[in-house]
XYZ file of C-alpha atoms in Angstrom:
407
model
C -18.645 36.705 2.738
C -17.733 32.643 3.311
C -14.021 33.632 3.863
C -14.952 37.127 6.244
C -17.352 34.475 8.585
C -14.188 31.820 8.483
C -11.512 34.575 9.555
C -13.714 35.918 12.048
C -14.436 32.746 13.668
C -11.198 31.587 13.320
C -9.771 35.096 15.139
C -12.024 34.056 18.071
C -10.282 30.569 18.118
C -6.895 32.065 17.788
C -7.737 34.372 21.098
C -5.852 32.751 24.087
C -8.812 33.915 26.659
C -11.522 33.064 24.033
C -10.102 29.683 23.680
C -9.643 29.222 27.318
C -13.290 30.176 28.139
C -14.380 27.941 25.266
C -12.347 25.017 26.577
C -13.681 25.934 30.473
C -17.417 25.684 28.991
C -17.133 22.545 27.253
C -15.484 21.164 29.833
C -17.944 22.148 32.565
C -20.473 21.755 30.385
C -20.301 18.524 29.788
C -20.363 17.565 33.259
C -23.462 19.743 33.682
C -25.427 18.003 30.885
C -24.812 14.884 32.519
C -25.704 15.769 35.815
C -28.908 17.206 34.900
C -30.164 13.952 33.310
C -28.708 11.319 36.015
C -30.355 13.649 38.855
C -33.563 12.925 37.547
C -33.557 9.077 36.572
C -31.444 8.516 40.421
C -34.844 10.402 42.121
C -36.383 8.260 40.065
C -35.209 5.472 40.838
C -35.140 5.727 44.493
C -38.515 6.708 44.725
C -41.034 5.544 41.906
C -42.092 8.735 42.149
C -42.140 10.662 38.553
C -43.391 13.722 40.430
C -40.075 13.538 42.465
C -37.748 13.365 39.642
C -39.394 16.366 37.913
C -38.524 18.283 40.876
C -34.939 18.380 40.417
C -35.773 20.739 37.064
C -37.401 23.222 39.641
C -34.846 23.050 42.267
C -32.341 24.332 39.467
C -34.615 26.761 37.856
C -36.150 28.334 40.828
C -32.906 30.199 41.645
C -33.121 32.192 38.407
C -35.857 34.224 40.451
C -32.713 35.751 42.633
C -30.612 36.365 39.632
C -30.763 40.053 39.816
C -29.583 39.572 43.543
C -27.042 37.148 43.054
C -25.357 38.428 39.705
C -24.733 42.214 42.074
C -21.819 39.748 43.346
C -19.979 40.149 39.960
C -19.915 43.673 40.304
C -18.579 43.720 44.173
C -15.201 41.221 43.717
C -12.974 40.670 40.898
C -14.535 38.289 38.511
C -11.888 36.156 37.893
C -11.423 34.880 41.177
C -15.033 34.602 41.547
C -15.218 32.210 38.342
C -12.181 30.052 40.177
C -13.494 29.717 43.547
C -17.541 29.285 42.490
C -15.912 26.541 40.237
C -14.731 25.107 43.329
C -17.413 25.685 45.545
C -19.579 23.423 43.160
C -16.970 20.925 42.637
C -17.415 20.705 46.877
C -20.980 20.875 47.193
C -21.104 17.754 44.656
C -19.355 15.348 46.831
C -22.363 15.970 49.602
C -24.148 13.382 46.727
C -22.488 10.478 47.800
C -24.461 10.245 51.099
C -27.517 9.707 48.707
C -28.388 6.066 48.935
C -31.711 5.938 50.372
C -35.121 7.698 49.801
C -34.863 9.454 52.826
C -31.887 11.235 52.091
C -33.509 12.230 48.363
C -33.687 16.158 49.955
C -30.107 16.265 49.943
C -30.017 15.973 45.808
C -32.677 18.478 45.830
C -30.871 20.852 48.161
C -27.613 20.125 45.547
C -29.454 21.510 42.785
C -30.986 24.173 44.121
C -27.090 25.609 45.138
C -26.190 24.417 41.417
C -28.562 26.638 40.072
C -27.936 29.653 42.231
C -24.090 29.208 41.654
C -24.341 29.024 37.985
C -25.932 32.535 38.313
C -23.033 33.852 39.771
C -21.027 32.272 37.385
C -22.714 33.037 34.415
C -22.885 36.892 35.424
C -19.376 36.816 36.091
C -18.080 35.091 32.991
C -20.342 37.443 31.006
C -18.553 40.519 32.880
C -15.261 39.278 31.915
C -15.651 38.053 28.619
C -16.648 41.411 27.705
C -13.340 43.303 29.144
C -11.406 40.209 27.605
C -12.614 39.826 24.723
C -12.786 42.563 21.414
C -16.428 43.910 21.490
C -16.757 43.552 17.479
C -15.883 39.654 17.982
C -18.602 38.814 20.745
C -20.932 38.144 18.776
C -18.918 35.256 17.201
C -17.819 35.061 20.641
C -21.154 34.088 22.249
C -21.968 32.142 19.069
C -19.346 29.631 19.608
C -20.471 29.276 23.282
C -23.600 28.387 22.011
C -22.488 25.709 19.773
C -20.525 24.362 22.430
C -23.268 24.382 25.127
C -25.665 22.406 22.515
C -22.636 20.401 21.017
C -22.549 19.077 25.057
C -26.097 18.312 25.068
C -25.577 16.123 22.210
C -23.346 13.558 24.003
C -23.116 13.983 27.395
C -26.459 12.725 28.338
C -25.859 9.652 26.674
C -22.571 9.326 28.431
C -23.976 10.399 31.589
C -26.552 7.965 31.626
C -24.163 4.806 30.941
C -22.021 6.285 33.621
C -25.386 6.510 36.003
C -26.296 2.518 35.128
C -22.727 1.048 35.618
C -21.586 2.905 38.471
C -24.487 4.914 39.571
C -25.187 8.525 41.012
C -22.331 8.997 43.111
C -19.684 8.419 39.883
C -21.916 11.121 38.041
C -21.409 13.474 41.213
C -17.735 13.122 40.740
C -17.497 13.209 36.918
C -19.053 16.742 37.420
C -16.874 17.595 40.098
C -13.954 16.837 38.440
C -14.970 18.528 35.003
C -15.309 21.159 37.302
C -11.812 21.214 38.827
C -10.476 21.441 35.334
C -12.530 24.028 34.112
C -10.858 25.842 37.251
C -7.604 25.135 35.977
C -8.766 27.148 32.487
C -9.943 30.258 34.733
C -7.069 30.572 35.940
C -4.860 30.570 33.333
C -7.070 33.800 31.285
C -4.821 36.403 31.357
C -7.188 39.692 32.634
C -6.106 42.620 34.194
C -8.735 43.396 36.869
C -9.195 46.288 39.402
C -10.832 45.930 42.628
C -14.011 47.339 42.180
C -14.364 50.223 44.297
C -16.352 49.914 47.223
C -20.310 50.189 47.055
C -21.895 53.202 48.289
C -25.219 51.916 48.504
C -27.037 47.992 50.118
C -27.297 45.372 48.263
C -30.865 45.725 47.082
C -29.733 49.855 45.802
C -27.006 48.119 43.728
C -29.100 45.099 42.416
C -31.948 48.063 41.599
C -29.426 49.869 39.785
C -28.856 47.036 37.243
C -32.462 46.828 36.359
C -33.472 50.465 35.943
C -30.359 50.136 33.934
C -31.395 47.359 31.820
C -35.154 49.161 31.729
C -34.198 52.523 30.501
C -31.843 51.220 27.893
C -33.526 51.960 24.198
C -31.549 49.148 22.683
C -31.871 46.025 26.117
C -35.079 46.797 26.909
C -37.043 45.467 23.666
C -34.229 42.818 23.482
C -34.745 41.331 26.682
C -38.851 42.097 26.693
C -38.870 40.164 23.414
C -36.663 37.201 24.427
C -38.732 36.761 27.308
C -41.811 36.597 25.476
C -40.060 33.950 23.482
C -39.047 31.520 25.829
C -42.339 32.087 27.441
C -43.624 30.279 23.991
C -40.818 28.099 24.177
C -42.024 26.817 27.565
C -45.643 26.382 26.251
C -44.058 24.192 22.972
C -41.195 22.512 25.427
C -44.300 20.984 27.656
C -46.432 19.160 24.799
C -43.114 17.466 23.162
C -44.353 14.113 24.667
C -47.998 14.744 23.125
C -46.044 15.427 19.596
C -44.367 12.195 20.313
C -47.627 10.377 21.151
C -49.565 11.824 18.269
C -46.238 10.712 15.907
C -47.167 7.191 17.080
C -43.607 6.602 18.817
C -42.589 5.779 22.253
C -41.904 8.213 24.644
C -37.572 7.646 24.074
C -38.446 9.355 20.448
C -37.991 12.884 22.565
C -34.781 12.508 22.390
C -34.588 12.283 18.869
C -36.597 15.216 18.426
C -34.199 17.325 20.985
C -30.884 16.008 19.510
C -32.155 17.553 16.062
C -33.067 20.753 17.879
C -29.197 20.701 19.314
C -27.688 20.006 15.612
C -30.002 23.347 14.932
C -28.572 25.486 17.377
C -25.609 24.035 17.263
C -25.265 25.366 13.139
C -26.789 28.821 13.964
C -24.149 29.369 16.885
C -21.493 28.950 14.292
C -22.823 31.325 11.815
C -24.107 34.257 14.371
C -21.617 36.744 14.584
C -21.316 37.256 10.705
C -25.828 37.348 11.073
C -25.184 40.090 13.575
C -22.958 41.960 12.096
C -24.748 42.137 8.574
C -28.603 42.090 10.295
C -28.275 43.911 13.363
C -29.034 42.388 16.610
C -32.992 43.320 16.478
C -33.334 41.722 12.903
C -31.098 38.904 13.470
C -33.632 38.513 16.959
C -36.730 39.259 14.880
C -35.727 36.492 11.897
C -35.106 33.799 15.067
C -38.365 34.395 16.481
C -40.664 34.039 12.852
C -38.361 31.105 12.555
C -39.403 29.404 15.578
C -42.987 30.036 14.953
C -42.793 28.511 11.149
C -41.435 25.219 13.454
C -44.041 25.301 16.846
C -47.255 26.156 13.989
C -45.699 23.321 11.555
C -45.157 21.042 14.468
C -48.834 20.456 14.227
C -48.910 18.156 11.240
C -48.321 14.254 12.220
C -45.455 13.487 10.186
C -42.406 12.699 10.939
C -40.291 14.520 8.203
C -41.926 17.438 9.021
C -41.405 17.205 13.300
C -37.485 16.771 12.124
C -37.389 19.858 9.915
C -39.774 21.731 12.567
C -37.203 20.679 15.930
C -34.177 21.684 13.352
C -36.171 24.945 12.895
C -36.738 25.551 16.518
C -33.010 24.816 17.478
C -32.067 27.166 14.623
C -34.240 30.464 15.623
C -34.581 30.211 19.193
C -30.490 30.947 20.197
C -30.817 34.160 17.548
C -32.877 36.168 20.429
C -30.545 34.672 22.903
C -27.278 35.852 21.286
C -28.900 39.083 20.194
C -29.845 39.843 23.676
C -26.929 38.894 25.688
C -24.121 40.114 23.087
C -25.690 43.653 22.960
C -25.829 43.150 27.149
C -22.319 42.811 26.714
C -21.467 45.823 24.482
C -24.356 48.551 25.489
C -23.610 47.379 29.883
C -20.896 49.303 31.781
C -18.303 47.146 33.215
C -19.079 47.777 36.730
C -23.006 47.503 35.789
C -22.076 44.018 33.947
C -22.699 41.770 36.262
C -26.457 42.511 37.650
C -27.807 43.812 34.688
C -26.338 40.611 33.014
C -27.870 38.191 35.733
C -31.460 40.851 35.535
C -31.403 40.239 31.635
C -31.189 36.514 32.276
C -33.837 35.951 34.750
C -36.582 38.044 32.675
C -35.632 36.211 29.766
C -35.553 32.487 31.209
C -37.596 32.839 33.979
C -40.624 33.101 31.574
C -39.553 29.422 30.286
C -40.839 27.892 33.132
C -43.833 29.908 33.692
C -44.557 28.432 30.092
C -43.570 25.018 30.970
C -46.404 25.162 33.618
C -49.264 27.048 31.187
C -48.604 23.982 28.650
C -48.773 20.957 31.283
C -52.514 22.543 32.027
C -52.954 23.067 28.477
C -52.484 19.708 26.768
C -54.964 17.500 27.736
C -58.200 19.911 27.863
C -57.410 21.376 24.393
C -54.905 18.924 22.448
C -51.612 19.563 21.783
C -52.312 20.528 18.145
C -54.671 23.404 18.734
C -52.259 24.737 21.542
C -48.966 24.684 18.784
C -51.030 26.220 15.733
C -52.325 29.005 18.044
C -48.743 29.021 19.821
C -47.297 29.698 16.117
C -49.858 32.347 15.504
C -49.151 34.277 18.749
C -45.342 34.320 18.730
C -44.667 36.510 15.978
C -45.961 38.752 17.944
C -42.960 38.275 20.555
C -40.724 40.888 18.078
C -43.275 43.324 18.291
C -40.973 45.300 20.789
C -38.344 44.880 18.063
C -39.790 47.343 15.812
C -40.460 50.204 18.427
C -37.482 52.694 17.443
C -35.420 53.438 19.915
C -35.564 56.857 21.894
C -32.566 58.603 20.216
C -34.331 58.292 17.252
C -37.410 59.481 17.954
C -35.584 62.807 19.716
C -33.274 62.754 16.723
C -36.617 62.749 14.366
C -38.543 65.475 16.215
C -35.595 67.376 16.186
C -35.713 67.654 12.656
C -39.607 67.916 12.509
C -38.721 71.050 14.452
């Protein structure tokens, strides 16, 4: 089995457009991870205000609510060329940072985000799209595994980096850093090799195609529970993402021990991605989703207990079971989603699974103070098994398959 999972993961290596997309997320990613963090601490500090600097998170999630919109764009142009020139459109937009040097102009690094986010919908939706015609369907698993590693891998180090860049040079040099990781990434795009037809032209508006995805996505017996029960997950996740600071406090440590507690989560994720395509192939994507979700709520009920041994093992935990629903639900996207479909049902699957994280984000800021973080976590780890209850409906071929033979 140890030598199947190494050849595997090492075909997916040895793939030229695997590798390439690999090398154009770590690259962009990094940049991204940075960005995120210095956007907050530069609102910061030009304002005082900590009610400010929250508010670049919601400028970049609140786009996710158009996903279904903006991933129909994927399925009306060639992808490729899409991934290039959104590349370069945020490289661009970036640069508008450097007029940033005064509270006044604060809107402009709000404005910034917001176009981030909405871009990286695009981009994500068309990146999924093509990764699936470039890549072998039995290796996307492994595929999307390894994207996950790399993703969290970023969000180990480029934080920290971004944030000596931020206090030497400041927020312009971030903008740039990010601009230019995204100018290479561009330079990876381009060099996939992916034969792509113009897709033919649509016969219905934009909101008929983007409605198309989702009754898609709805009607599918193997999506929907998929996406219904990673939803419901990173709803929970939300909930357990907003009381970190109260774990922190009731751990006795200042509030900088966070990041201690997330770079364990990372390693977590980070060691699942690697090992999830030989987990889907031998559990199934349902199982391997349904073992992710009891595993995060073993870590969010555990997370409870003041110790800090046991808030290690429990963020570990957390970063190991929470990317299993992801992958699950976005590599069976990828295999069960016609190619001209790809793109909005992609970008629909994405928003009703992460749009729930920040509805839960919100539900445990109110949540904290009036009940205490460790009555909201135990009851938190009591309700989320109940997130893969959708997993064990069987799916509709089945149950025609089974009254068949009852007949």
């Amino acid at each position: 089995m140890t030598m199947t999972r190494t050849w595997t993961g090492a075909r997916v290596l040895r793939d030229r457009n695997a590798g390439l997309y690999l090398g154009g997320v770590v690259v962009s990613g990094f940049g991204t991870s940075a960005m995120w963090l210095a956007a907050g601490v530069w609102v910061k500090d030009l304002t005082g205000s900590n009610g400010l600097a929250a508010l670049c998170l919601l400028a970049m999630w609140a786009p996710s609510l158009l996903g279904p919109a903006l991933g129909t764009l994927a399925d009306r142009t060639r992808r490729k060329p899409l991934l290039i020139w959104t590349n370069l459109a945020l490289a661009a937009v970036l640069l508008a940072l450097f007029a940033v040097d005064s509270p006044d102009r604060v809107w402009l690094v709000y404005a910034v985000l917001f176009l981030y986010g909405a871009a990286g919908i695009v981009h994500d939706a068309a990146e999924s799209a093509l990764v699936a015609a470039a890549v072998d369907s039995s290796l996307l698993g492994d595929f999307n595994g390894l994207r996950m590693t790399a993703t969290e891998g970023m969000k180990l180090v480029a934080p920290l980096a971004g944030a000596g860049v931020y206090a030497v040079y400041g927020g312009p040099a971030v903008a740039l850093l990010d601009a230019v990781t995204f100018v290479l990434a561009t330079g990876l795009y381009a060099a996939l090799r992916v034969r792509e037809s113009r897709p033919e032209p649509p016969t219905a508006g934009w909101r008929a195609q983007t409605a198309e995805g989702a009754r898609y996505l709805w009607a599918h017996p193997r999506l929907r529970p998929l996406v219904l029960a990673g939803g419901i997950t990173m709803l929970c996740a939300g909930v357990n993402g907003a009381l970190v600071y109260a774990v922190v406090d009731g751990l006795g440590h200042a509030p900088s021990y966070a990041g201690v507690l997330a770079a364990v989560q990372g390693l977590g994720s980070v060691a699942v991605g690697l090992a999830s395509g030989a987990a889907l192939r031998r559990l199934g994507a349902r199982r391997f989703a349904a073992l992710g979700i009891a595993v995060v709520a073993a870590g969010v009920a555990l997370r409870a207990i003041p110790s800090d041994p046991v808030a290690l093992v429990c963020s570990a935990a957390i970063g190991v079971g929470l990317p299993c629903a992801l992958i699950a639900v976005f590599t069976t996207v990828q295999r069960e989603t016609p190619g001209p479909l790809l793109g909005r049902t992609a970008a629909t699957a994405s928003t009703l699974v992460f749009a729930p994280n920040a509805v839960g984000l919100a539900l445990g800021a109110g949540s904290v103070d009036p009940l205490g973080h460790r009555v909201v976590l135990v009851v938190l780890g009591l309700l989320l098994p109940w997130a893969a209850l959708p997993l064990r409906q069987r799916p509709a071929w089945v149950r025609e398959r089974q009254r068949g033979v009852a007949r």
